[in-house]
PDB file of C-alpha atoms in Angstrom:
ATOM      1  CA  UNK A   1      15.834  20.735   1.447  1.00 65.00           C
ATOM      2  CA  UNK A   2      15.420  24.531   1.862  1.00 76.00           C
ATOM      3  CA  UNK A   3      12.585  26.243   4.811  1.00 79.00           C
ATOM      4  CA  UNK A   4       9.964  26.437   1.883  1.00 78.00           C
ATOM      5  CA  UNK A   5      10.325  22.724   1.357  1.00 90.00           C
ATOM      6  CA  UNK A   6      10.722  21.683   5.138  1.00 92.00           C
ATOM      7  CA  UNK A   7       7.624  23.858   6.017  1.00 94.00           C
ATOM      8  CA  UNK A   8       5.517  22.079   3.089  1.00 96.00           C
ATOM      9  CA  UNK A   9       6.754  18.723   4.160  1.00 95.00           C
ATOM     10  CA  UNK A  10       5.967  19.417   8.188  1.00 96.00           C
ATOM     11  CA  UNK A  11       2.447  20.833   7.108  1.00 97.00           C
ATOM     12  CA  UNK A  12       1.643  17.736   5.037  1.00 96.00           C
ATOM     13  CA  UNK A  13       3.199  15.566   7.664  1.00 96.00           C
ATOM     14  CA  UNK A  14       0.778  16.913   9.945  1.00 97.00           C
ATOM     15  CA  UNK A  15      -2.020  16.519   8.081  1.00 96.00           C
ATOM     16  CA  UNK A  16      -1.595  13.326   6.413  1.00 95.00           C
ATOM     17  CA  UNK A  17      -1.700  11.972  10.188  1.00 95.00           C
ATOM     18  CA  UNK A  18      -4.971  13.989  11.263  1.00 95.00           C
ATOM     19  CA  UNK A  19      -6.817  12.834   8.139  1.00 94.00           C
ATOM     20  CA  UNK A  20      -5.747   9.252   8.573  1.00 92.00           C
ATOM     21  CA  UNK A  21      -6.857   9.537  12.495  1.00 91.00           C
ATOM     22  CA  UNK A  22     -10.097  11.043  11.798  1.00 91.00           C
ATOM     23  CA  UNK A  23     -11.084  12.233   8.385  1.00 90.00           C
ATOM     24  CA  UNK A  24      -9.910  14.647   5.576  1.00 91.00           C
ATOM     25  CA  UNK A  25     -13.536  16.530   6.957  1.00 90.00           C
ATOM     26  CA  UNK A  26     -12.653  16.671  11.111  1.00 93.00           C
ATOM     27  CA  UNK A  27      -9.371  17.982   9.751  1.00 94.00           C
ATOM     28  CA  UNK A  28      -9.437  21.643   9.401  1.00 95.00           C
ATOM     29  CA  UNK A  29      -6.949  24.358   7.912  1.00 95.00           C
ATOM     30  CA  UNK A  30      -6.873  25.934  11.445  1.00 96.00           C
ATOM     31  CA  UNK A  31      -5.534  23.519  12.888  1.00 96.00           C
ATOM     32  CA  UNK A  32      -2.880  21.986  10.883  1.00 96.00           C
ATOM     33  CA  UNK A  33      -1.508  25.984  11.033  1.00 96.00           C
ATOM     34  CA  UNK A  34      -1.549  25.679  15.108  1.00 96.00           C
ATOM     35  CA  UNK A  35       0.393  22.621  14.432  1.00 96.00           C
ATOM     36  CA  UNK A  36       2.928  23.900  12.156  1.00 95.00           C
ATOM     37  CA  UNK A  37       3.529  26.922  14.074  1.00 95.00           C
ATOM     38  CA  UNK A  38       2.504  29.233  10.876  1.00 95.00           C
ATOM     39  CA  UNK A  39       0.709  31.973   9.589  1.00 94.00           C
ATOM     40  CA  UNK A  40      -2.954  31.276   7.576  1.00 94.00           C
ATOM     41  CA  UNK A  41      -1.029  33.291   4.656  1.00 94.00           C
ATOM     42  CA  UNK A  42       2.022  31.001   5.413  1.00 93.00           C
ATOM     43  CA  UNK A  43      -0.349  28.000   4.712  1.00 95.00           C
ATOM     44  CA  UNK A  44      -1.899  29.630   1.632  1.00 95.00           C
ATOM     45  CA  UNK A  45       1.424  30.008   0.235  1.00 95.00           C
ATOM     46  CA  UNK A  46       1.911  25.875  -0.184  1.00 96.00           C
ATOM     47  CA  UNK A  47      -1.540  25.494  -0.940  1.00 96.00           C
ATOM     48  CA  UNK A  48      -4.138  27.152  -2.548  1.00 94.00           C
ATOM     49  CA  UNK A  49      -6.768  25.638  -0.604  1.00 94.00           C
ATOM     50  CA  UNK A  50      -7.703  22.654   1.372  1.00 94.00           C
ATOM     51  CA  UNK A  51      -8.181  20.446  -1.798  1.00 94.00           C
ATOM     52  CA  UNK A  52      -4.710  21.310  -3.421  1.00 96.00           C
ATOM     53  CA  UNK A  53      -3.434  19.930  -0.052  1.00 96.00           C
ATOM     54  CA  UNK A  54      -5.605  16.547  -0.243  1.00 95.00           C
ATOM     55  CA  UNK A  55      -4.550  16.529  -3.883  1.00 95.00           C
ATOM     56  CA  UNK A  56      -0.547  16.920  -2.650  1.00 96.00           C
ATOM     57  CA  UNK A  57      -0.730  14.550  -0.015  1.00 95.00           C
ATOM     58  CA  UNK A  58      -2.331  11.463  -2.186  1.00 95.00           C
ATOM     59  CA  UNK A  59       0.660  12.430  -4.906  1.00 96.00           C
ATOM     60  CA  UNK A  60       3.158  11.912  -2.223  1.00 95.00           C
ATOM     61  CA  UNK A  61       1.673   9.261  -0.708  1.00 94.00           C
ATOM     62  CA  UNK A  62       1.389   7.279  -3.918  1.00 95.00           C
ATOM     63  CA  UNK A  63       4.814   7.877  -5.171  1.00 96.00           C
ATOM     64  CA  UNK A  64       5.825   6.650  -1.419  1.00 95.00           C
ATOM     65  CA  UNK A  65       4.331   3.760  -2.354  1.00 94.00           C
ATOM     66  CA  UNK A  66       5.214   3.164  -5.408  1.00 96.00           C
ATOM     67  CA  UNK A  67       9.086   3.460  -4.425  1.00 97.00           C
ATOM     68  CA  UNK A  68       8.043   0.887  -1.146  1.00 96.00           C
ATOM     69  CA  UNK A  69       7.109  -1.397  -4.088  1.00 97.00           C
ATOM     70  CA  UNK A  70       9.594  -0.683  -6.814  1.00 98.00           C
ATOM     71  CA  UNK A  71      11.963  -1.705  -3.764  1.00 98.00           C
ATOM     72  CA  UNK A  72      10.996  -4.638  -2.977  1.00 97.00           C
ATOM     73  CA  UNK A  73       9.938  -6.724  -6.082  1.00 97.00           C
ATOM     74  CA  UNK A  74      13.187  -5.488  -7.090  1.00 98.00           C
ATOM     75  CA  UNK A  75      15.103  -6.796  -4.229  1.00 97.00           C
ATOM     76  CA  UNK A  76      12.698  -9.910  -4.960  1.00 97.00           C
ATOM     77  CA  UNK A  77      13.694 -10.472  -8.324  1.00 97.00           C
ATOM     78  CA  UNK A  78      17.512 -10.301  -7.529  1.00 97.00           C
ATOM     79  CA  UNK A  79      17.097 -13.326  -5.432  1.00 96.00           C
ATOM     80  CA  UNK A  80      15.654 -15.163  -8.188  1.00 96.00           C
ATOM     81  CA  UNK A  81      15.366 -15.369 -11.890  1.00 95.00           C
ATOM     82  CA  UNK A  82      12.172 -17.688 -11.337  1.00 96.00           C
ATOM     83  CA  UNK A  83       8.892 -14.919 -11.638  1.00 97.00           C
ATOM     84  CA  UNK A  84       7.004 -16.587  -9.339  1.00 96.00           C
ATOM     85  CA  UNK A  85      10.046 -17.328  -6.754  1.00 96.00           C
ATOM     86  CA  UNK A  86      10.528 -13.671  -6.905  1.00 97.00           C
ATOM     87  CA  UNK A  87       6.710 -12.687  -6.403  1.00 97.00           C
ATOM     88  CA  UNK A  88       6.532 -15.261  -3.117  1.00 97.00           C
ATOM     89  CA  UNK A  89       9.335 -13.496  -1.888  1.00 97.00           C
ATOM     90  CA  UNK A  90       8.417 -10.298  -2.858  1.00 98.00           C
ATOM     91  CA  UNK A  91       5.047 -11.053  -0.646  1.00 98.00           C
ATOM     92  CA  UNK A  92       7.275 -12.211   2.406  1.00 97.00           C
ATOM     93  CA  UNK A  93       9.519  -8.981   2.308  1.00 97.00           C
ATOM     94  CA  UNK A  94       6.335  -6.764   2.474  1.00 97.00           C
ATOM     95  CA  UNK A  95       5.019  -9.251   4.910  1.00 97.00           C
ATOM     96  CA  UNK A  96       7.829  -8.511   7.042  1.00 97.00           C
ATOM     97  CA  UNK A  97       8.033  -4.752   6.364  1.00 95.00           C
ATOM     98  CA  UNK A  98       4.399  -4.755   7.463  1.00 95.00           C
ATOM     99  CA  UNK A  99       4.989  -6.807  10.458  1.00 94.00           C
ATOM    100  CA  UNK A 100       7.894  -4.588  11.933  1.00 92.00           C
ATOM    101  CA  UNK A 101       6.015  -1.172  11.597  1.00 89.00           C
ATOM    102  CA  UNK A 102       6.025   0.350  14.897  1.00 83.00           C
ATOM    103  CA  UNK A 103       2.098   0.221  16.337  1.00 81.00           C
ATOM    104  CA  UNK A 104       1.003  -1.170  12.339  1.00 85.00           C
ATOM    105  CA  UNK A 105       0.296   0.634   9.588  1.00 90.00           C
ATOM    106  CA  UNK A 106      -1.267   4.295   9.445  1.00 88.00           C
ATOM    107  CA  UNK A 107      -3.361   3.877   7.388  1.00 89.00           C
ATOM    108  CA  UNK A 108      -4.221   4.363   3.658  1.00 89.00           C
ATOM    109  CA  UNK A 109      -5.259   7.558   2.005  1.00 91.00           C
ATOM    110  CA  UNK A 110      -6.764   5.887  -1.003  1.00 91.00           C
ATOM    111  CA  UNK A 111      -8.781   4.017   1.006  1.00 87.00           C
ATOM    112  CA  UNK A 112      -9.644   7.059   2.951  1.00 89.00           C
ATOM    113  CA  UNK A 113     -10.092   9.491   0.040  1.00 90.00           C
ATOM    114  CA  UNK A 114     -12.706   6.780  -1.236  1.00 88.00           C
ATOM    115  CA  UNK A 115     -15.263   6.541   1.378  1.00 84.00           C
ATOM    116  CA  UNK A 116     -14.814  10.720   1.415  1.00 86.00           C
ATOM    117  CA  UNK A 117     -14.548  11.282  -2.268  1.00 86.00           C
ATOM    118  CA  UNK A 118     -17.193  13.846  -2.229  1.00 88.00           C
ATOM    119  CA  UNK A 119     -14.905  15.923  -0.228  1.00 88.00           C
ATOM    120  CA  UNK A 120     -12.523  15.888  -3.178  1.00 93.00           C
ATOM    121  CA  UNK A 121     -12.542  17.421  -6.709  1.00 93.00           C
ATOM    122  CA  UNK A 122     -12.372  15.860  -9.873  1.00 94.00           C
ATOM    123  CA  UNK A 123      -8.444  16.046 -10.319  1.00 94.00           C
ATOM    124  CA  UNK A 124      -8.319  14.575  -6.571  1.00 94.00           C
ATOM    125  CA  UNK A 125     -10.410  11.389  -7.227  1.00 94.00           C
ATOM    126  CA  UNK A 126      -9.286  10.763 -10.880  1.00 95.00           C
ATOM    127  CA  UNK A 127      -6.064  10.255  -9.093  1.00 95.00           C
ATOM    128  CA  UNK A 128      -7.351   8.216  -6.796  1.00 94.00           C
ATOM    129  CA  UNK A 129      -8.922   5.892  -9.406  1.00 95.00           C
ATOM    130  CA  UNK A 130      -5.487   6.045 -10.863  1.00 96.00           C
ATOM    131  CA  UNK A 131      -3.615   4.941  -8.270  1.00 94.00           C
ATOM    132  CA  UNK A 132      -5.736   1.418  -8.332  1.00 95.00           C
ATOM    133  CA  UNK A 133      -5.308   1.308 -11.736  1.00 97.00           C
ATOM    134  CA  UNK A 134      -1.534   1.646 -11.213  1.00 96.00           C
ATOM    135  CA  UNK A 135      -1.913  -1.156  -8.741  1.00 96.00           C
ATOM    136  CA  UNK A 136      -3.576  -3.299 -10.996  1.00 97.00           C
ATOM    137  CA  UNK A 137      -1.331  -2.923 -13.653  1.00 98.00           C
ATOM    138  CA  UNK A 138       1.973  -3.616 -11.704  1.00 97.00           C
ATOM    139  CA  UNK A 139       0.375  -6.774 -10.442  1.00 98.00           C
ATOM    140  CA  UNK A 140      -1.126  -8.079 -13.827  1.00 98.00           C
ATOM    141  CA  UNK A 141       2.312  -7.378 -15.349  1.00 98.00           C
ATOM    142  CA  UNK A 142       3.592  -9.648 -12.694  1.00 98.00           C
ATOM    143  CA  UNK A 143       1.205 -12.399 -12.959  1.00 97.00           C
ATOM    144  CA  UNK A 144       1.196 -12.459 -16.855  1.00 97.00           C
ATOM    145  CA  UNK A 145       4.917 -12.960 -16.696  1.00 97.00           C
ATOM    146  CA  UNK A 146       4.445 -15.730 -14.011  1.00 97.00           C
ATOM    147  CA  UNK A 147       1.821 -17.044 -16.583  1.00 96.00           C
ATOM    148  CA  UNK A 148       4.225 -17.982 -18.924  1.00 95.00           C
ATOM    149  CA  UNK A 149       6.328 -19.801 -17.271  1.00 94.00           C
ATOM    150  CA  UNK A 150       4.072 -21.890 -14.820  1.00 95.00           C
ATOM    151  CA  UNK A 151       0.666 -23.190 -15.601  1.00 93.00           C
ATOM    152  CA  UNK A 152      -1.565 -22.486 -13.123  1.00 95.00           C
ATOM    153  CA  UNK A 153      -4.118 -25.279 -11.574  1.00 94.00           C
ATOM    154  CA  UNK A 154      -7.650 -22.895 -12.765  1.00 93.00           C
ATOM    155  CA  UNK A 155      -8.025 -20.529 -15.320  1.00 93.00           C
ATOM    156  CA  UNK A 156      -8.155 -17.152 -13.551  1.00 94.00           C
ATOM    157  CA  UNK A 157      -8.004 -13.959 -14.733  1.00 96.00           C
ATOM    158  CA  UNK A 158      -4.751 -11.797 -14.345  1.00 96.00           C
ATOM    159  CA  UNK A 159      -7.030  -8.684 -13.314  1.00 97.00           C
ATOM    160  CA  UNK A 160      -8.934  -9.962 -11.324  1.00 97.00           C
ATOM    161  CA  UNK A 161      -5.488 -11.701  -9.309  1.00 97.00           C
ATOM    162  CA  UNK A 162      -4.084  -8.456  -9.274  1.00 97.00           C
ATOM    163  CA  UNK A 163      -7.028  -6.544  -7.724  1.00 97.00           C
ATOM    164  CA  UNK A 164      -7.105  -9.352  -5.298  1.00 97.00           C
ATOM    165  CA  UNK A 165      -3.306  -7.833  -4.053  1.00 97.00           C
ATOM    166  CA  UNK A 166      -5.110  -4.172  -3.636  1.00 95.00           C
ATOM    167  CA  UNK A 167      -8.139  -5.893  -1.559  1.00 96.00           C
ATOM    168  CA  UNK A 168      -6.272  -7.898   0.458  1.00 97.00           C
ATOM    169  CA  UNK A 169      -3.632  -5.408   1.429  1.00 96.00           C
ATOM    170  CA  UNK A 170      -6.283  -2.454   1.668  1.00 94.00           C
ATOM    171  CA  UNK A 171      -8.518  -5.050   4.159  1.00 94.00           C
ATOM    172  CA  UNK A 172      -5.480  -5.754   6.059  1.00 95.00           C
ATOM    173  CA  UNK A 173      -4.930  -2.451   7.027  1.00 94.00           C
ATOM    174  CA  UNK A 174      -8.836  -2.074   7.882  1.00 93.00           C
ATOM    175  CA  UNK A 175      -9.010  -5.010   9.744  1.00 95.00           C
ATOM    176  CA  UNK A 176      -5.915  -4.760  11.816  1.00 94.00           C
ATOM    177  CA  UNK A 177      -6.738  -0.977  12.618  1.00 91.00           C
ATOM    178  CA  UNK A 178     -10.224  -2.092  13.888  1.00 92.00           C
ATOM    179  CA  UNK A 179      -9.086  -4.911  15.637  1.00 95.00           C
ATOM    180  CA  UNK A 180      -5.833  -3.228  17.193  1.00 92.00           C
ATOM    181  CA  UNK A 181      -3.860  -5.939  15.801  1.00 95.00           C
ATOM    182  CA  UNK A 182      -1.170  -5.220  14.210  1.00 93.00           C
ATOM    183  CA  UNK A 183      -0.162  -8.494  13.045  1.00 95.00           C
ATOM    184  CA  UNK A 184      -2.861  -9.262  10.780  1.00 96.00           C
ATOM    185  CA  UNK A 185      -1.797  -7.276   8.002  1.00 96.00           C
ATOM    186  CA  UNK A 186       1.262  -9.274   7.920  1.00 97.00           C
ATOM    187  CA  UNK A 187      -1.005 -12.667   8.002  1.00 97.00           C
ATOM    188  CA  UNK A 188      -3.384 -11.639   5.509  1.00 97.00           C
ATOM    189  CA  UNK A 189      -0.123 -11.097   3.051  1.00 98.00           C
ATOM    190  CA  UNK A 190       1.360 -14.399   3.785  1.00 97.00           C
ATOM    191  CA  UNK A 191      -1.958 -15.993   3.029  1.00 97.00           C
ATOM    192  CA  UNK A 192      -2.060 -14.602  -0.392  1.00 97.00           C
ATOM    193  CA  UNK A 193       1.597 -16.316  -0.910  1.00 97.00           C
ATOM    194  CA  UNK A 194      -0.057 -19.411   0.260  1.00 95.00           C
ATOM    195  CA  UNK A 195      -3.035 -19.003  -2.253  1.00 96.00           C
ATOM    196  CA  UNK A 196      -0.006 -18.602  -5.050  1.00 96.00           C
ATOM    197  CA  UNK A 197       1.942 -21.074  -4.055  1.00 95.00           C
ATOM    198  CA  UNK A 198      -0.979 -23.378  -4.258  1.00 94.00           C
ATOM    199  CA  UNK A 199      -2.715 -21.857  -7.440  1.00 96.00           C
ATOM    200  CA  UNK A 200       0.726 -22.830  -9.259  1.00 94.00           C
ATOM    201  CA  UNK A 201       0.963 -25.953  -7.322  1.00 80.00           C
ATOM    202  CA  UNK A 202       4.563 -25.062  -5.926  1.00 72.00           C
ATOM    203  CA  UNK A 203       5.198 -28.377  -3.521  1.00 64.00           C
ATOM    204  CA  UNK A 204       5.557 -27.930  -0.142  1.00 59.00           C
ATOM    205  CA  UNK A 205       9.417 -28.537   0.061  1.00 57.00           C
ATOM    206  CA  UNK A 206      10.385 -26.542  -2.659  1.00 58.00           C
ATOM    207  CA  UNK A 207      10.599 -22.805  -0.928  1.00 56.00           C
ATOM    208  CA  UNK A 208      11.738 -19.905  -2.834  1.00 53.00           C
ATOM    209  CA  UNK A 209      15.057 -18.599  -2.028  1.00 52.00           C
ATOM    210  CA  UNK A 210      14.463 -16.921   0.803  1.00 54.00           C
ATOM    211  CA  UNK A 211      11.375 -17.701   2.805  1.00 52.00           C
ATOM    212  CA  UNK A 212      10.311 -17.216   6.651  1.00 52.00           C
ATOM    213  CA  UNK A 213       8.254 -19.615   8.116  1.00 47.00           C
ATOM    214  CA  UNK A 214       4.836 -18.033   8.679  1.00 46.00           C
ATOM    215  CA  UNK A 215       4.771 -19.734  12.245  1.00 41.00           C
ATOM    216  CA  UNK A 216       7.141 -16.911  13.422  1.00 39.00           C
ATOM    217  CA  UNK A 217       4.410 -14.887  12.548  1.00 40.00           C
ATOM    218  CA  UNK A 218       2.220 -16.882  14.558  1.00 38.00           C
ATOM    219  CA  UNK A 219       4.564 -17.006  17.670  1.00 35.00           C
ATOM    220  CA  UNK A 220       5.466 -13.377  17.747  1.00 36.00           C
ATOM    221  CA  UNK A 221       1.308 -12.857  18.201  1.00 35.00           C
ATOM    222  CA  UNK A 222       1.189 -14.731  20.689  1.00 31.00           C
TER     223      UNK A 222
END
């Protein structure tokens, strides 16, 4: 990575964990050049202006994401050839991703560009609103294909499953960051394997290929 690079990366480093702390507003260009150790004209040389940074920080932050995810349902699928196997343990890997950050997850700038979006221009949300969308569709893909192999017990729509990844992920991080527990992130996840495993009936001693119990979960709380 050359200095240009490096310096871009540090500034958005900087700022991605001022916004998540307090709000793309309460963080100001001034600062995040005291931070950096640069020049204003240094700063204005990465970015244009304070929304070309909010716009570069959600593009890195979903294609962070995106990799996170393209990791492990991946990882998921090569321990079985069964779709829904692979999307319980694709749940438990996150689960346990989530589980070991140190002091829980930042945060989400989605989340956080939404309740701010009039902070943002047009390019900035529409990305934002495509970032769910990308969500949605990775997760109806997934629950289509688990469709067709295994009936499930009620009728329920493949969207609306899918967004129900997205809420309870996003509420996770929400509630665990309000509560200063870490660990519920992790919970919340491994609930949402529960509700699959049970919406496609999968019996109680049949685990998929790799599972942890969620009472380790439990114990490490307390």
């Amino acid at each position: 990575m050359g200095k240009g690079a490096t310096t871009r990366a540090r500034i958005m480093d900087i700022a991605e964990t001022a916004v998540l702390q307090k709000g793309f507003g309460a963080t100001s260009i001034e600062e995040l050049i005291a931070a950096a150790g640069i020049t204003k004209s240094g700063f204005f040389y990465h970015f244009r202006d304070k929304n070309a940074l909010a716009h570069g920080l959600l593009q890195r932050h979903l294609a962070q994401d995106d990799a996170i995810l393209d990791d492990i349902f991946a990882r998921a699928r090569d321990m079985s050839d069964d779709p829904l196997d692979a999307f319980l343990i694709g749940l438990q890997l996150l689960a346990d991703m989530m589980r070991d950050l140190p002091g829980g997850h930042p945060g989400c700038l989605v989340a956080t560009y939404c309740y701010n979006e009039r902070l943002f221009d047009q390019a900035t949300r529409d990305l934002n609103r495509q970032a769910v969308l990308a969500w949605r569709q990775r997760f109806t893909e997934i629950f289509a294909e688990i469709n067709r192999v295994h009936a499930p017990r009620e009728t329920v729509d493949v969207n609306a499953l899918a967004d129900m990844v997205s809420t309870i992920v996003e509420g996770g991080i929400v509630v665990a960051k309000v509560l200063k527990e870490p660990l519920v992130l992790a919970q919340q996840i491994l609930l949402l394997q529960s509700y699959a495993r049970l919406l496609y009936c999968v019996p109680e001693n049949r685990q998929p290929a790799f599972h942890r119990p969620e009472s380790l979960l439990i114990a490490a709380r307390l």
